[in-house]
Amino acid sequence: MKIILERPKCIGCGSCAAVCDKFFEMTEDGLSHLKNSIKDDDGIERLEIAEVGCIKEASEICPVQIIKVN
Ligand code: SF4
């Protein structure tokens, strides 16, 4: 599975970290970070994992829909 977090669009609500702290954490700048991901120059974070797990819930709960699962 390919996970994408469009971090520049994050509004810092904290919902993803609340439902899926295994993969998401809030950082000092108030935005979400996808743990162990690789960040592009444009600030988008990407991660490849075998099992989507709670990221699915995080994707569904994100109010601005910037957590993509493919
Ligand atoms: S749920 Fe979405 S908007 Fe809220 S902190 Fe996570 S990525 Fe940002």
mmCIF file of C-alpha atoms and ligand atoms in Angstrom:
data_model
loop_
_atom_site.group_PDB
_atom_site.id
_atom_site.type_symbol
_atom_site.label_atom_id
_atom_site.label_comp_id
_atom_site.label_asym_id
_atom_site.label_seq_id
_atom_site.Cartn_x
_atom_site.Cartn_y
_atom_site.Cartn_z
ATOM 1 C CA MET A 1 0.000 0.000 0.000
ATOM 2 C CA LYS A 2 1.148 3.519 -0.787
ATOM 3 C CA ILE A 3 0.260 6.138 1.782
ATOM 4 C CA ILE A 4 0.393 9.847 1.048
ATOM 5 C CA LEU A 5 0.021 12.705 3.515
ATOM 6 C CA GLU A 6 -0.414 16.097 1.866
ATOM 7 C CA ARG A 7 1.153 17.770 4.842
ATOM 8 C CA PRO A 8 1.057 21.389 3.579
ATOM 9 C CA LYS A 9 -2.758 21.196 3.589
ATOM 10 C CA CYS A 10 -2.990 19.873 7.162
ATOM 11 C CA ILE A 11 -5.095 22.043 9.496
ATOM 12 C CA GLY A 12 -3.649 20.459 12.622
ATOM 13 C CA CYS A 13 -6.857 19.043 14.062
ATOM 14 C CA GLY A 14 -5.044 16.048 15.558
ATOM 15 C CA SER A 15 -7.662 13.473 14.552
ATOM 16 C CA CYS A 16 -5.270 11.213 12.654
ATOM 17 C CA ALA A 17 -2.883 10.977 15.590
ATOM 18 C CA ALA A 18 -5.825 10.367 17.930
ATOM 19 C CA VAL A 19 -7.100 7.342 16.005
ATOM 20 C CA CYS A 20 -3.751 6.081 14.661
ATOM 21 C CA ASP A 21 -0.787 7.072 16.811
ATOM 22 C CA LYS A 22 1.167 4.135 15.433
ATOM 23 C CA PHE A 23 1.585 6.044 12.175
ATOM 24 C CA PHE A 24 0.782 9.695 12.880
ATOM 25 C CA GLU A 25 2.134 12.249 15.300
ATOM 26 C CA MET A 26 1.643 15.977 15.736
ATOM 27 C CA THR A 27 4.865 17.953 15.450
ATOM 28 C CA GLU A 28 6.111 21.284 16.826
ATOM 29 C CA ASP A 29 4.757 23.212 13.859
ATOM 30 C CA GLY A 30 1.269 21.960 14.712
ATOM 31 C CA LEU A 31 0.935 19.691 11.696
ATOM 32 C CA SER A 32 0.657 15.945 11.361
ATOM 33 C CA HIS A 33 3.659 13.805 10.481
ATOM 34 C CA LEU A 34 3.469 10.343 8.913
ATOM 35 C CA LYS A 35 6.030 8.347 10.838
ATOM 36 C CA ASN A 36 8.951 6.790 8.922
ATOM 37 C CA SER A 37 7.836 8.484 5.715
ATOM 38 C CA ILE A 38 9.931 10.189 3.064
ATOM 39 C CA LYS A 39 9.166 13.864 2.479
ATOM 40 C CA ASP A 40 9.203 15.422 -0.984
ATOM 41 C CA ASP A 41 10.487 18.929 -1.648
ATOM 42 C CA ASP A 42 6.858 20.012 -1.809
ATOM 43 C CA GLY A 43 6.228 18.757 1.736
ATOM 44 C CA ILE A 44 4.191 15.709 0.772
ATOM 45 C CA GLU A 45 5.035 12.658 2.862
ATOM 46 C CA ARG A 46 5.014 9.156 1.397
ATOM 47 C CA LEU A 47 5.207 5.718 2.965
ATOM 48 C CA GLU A 48 4.930 2.180 1.609
ATOM 49 C CA ILE A 49 3.562 -0.444 3.977
ATOM 50 C CA ALA A 50 2.150 -3.948 3.713
ATOM 51 C CA GLU A 51 -0.846 -3.478 5.984
ATOM 52 C CA VAL A 52 -2.837 -0.253 6.011
ATOM 53 C CA GLY A 53 -4.125 -0.870 9.551
ATOM 54 C CA CYS A 54 -5.423 2.203 11.354
ATOM 55 C CA ILE A 55 -4.304 4.505 8.533
ATOM 56 C CA LYS A 56 -7.636 3.671 6.907
ATOM 57 C CA GLU A 57 -9.483 5.157 9.873
ATOM 58 C CA ALA A 58 -7.206 8.192 9.865
ATOM 59 C CA SER A 59 -7.879 8.691 6.176
ATOM 60 C CA GLU A 60 -11.622 8.535 6.751
ATOM 61 C CA ILE A 61 -11.609 10.886 9.733
ATOM 62 C CA CYS A 62 -9.341 13.591 8.280
ATOM 63 C CA PRO A 63 -11.615 16.626 7.747
ATOM 64 C CA VAL A 64 -9.627 17.916 4.774
ATOM 65 C CA GLN A 65 -9.063 14.469 3.228
ATOM 66 C CA ILE A 66 -5.322 14.723 2.738
ATOM 67 C CA ILE A 67 -4.428 11.169 3.803
ATOM 68 C CA LYS A 68 -4.536 9.027 0.676
ATOM 69 C CA VAL A 69 -4.359 5.223 0.586
ATOM 70 C CA ASN A 70 -3.635 3.528 -2.736
HETATM 71 S S1 SF4 B 1 -6.655 14.499 10.492
HETATM 72 FE FE1 SF4 B 1 -5.959 15.571 8.609
HETATM 73 S S2 SF4 B 1 -6.092 17.765 9.103
HETATM 74 FE FE2 SF4 B 1 -6.208 16.634 11.027
HETATM 75 S S3 SF4 B 1 -4.082 16.598 11.794
HETATM 76 FE FE3 SF4 B 1 -4.419 14.716 10.625
HETATM 77 S S4 SF4 B 1 -3.743 15.180 8.522
HETATM 78 FE FE4 SF4 B 1 -4.016 17.125 9.601
#
